Coordinates of C-alpha atoms in Angstrom, one line a residue:
X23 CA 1.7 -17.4 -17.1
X24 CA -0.3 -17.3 -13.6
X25 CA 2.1 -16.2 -10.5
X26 CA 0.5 -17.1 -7.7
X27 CA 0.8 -15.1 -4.6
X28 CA -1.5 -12.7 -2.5
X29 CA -3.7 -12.6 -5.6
X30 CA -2.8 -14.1 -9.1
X31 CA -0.9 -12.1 -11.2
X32 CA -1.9 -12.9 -15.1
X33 CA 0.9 -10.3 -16.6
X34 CA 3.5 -8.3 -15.4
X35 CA 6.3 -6.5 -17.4
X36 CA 7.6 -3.7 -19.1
X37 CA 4.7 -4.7 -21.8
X38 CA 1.7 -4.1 -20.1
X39 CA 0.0 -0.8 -19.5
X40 CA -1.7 0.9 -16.5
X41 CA -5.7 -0.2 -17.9
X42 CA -4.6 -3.4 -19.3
X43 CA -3.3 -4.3 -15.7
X44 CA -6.6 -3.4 -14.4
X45 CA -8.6 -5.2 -16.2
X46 CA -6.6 -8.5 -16.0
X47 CA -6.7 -7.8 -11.7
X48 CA -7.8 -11.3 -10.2
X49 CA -10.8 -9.2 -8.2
X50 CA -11.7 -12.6 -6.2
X51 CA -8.0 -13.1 -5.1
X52 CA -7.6 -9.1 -3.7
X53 CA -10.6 -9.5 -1.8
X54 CA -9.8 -12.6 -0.2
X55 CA -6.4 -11.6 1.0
X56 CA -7.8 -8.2 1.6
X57 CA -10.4 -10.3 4.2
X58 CA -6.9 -12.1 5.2
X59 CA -5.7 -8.7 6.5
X60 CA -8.9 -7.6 7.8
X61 CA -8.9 -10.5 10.1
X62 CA -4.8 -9.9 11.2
X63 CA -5.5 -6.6 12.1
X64 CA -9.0 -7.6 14.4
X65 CA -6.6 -10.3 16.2
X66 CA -4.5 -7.3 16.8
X67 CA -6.5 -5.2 18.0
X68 CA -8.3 -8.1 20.2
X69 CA -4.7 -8.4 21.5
X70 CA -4.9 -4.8 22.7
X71 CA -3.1 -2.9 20.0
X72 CA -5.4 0.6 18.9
X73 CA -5.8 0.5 15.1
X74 CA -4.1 3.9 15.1
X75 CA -0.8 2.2 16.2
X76 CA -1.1 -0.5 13.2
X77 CA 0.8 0.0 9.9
X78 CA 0.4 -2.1 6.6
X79 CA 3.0 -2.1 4.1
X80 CA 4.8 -4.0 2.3
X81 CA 6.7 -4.6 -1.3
X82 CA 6.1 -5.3 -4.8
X83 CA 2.6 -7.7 -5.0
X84 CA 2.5 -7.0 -0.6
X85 CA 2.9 -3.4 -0.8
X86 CA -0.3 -3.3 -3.4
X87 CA -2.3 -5.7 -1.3
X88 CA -1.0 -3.5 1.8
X89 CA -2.5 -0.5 -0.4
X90 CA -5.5 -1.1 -1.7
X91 CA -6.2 -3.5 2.2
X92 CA -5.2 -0.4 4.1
X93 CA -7.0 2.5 2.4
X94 CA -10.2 0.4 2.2
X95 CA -10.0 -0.7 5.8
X96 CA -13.0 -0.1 7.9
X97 CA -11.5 1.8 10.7
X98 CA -8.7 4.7 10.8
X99 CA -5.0 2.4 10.5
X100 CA -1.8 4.5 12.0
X101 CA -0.7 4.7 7.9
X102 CA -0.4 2.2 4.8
X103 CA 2.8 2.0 2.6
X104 CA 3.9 0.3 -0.6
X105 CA 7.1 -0.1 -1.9
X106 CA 7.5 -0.8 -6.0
X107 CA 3.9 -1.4 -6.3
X108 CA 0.6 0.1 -7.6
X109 CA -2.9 0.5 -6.7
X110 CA -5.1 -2.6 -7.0
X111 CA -8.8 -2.3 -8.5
X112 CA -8.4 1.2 -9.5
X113 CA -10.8 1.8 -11.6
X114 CA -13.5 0.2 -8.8
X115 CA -11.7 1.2 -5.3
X116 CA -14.3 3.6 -4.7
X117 CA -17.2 0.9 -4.6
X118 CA -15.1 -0.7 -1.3
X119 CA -14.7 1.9 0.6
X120 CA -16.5 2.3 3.8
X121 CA -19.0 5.2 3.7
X122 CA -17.2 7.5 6.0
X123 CA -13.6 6.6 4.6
X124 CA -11.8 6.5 7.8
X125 CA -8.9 6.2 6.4
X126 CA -9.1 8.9 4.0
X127 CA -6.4 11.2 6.2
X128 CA -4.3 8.0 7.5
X129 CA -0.4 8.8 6.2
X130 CA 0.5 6.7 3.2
X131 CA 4.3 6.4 1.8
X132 CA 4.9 5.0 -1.6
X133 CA 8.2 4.8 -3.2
X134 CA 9.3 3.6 -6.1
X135 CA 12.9 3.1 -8.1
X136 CA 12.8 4.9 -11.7
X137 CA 14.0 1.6 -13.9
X138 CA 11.6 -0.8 -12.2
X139 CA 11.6 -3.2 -14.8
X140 CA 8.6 -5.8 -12.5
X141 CA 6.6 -2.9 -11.5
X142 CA 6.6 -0.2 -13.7
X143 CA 7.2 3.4 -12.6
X144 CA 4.8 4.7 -13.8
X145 CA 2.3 2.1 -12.4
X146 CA 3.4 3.6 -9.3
X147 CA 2.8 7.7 -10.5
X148 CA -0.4 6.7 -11.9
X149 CA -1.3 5.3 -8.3
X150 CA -0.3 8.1 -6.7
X151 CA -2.6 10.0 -8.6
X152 CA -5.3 8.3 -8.6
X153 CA -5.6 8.1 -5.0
X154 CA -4.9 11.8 -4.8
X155 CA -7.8 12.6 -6.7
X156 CA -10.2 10.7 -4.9
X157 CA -9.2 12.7 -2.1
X158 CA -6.3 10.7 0.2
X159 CA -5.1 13.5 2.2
X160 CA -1.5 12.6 3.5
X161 CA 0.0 11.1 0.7
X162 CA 3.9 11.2 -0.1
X163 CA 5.5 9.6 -3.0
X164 CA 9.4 9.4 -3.6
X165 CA 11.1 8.5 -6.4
X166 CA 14.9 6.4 -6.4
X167 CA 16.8 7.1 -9.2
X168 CA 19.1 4.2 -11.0
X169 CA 16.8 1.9 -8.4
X170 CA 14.7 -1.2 -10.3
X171 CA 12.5 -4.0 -8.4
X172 CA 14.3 -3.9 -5.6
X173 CA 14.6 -1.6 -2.5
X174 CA 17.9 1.2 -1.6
X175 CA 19.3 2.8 1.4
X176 CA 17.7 6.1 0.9
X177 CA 14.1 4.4 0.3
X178 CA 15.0 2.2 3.5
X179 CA 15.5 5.6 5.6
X180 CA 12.8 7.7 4.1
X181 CA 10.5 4.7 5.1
X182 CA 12.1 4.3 8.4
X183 CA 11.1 8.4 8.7
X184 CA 7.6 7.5 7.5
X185 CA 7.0 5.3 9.9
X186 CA 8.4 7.5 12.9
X187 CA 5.7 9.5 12.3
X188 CA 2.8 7.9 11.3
X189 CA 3.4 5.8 14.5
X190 CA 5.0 8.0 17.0
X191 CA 6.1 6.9 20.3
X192 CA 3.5 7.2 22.9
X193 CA 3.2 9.3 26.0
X194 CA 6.5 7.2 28.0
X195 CA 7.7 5.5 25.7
X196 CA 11.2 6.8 24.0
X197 CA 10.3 5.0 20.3
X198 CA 7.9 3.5 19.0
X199 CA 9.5 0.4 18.4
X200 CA 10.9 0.7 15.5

């Protein structure tokens, strides 16, 4: 069955392994909506907001389009998190990054509940790894206990810290308008 959504999604379950996954990615769906975001964050910044104080994130099928959209962006992003989600294109990411990965240091929270039952846990350690080894810098992953598809408390406050400090208020300012 085909879910429709930032990209399609041809499987998706308990079932399916890390490679499998991979290999079934709809390539021409990521890159469009990865173009999508592109062009949100340039109206941004056209607006007057520095890329530095922009975060992309989100959860489940958005927090791996936020992922794979904010690591591969073409200039340095104030930090990139996904929630219950996993790295899209793994096994190619490497062939869309911009030569001088600007990104490469920008702070990037993942987290993740233990019985995820959509996205599977280990979808997400896998991710983590992989985008340790090709040299992310400033990555922090956290695991939820008893937490499945869905989002806690605690992960709710540990991405409310995140985000504090990836994006901290500016000189005068007393937040950052969170």
């Amino acid at each position: 069955m085909t879910m429709p959504g930032w990209y399609d999604l041809a499987k998706l379950g308990r079932d399916l392994d890390f490679e499998e996954s991979v290999r079934t990615q709809d390539e021409p769906g990521i890159l469009r909506s990865r173009e999508y975001f592109n062009t949100l964050i340039k109206e941004q910044v056209e607006q007057g907001i520095k890329p530095s104080r922009i975060v992309l994130g989100g959860f489940s099928q958005g927090g791996a389009m936020s992922l794979f959209a904010g690591v591969t962006h073409p200039e340095k992003l104030g930090g990139v998190f996904g929630l219950s989600c996993y790295l899209l294109l793994s096994d190619r990411i490497k062939n869309y990054l911009p030569e001088d990965w600007p990104n490469k240091k920008t702070p990037v929270f993942m987290g993740h509940g233990e019985d995820d039952d959509v996205v599977k846990y280990d979808f997400g350690t896998m991710s983590a790894k992989l985008l340790r080894e090709m040299g992310l810098e400033d990555l922090k992953f956290n695991s939820y206990p008893d937490l499945g598809h869905s989002a806690d408390p605690a992960e709710i406050e540990d991405l409310e810290k995140f985000l504090s400090k990836a994006i901290p208020p500016e000189e005068g300012q007393t937040s950052a308008g969170l």
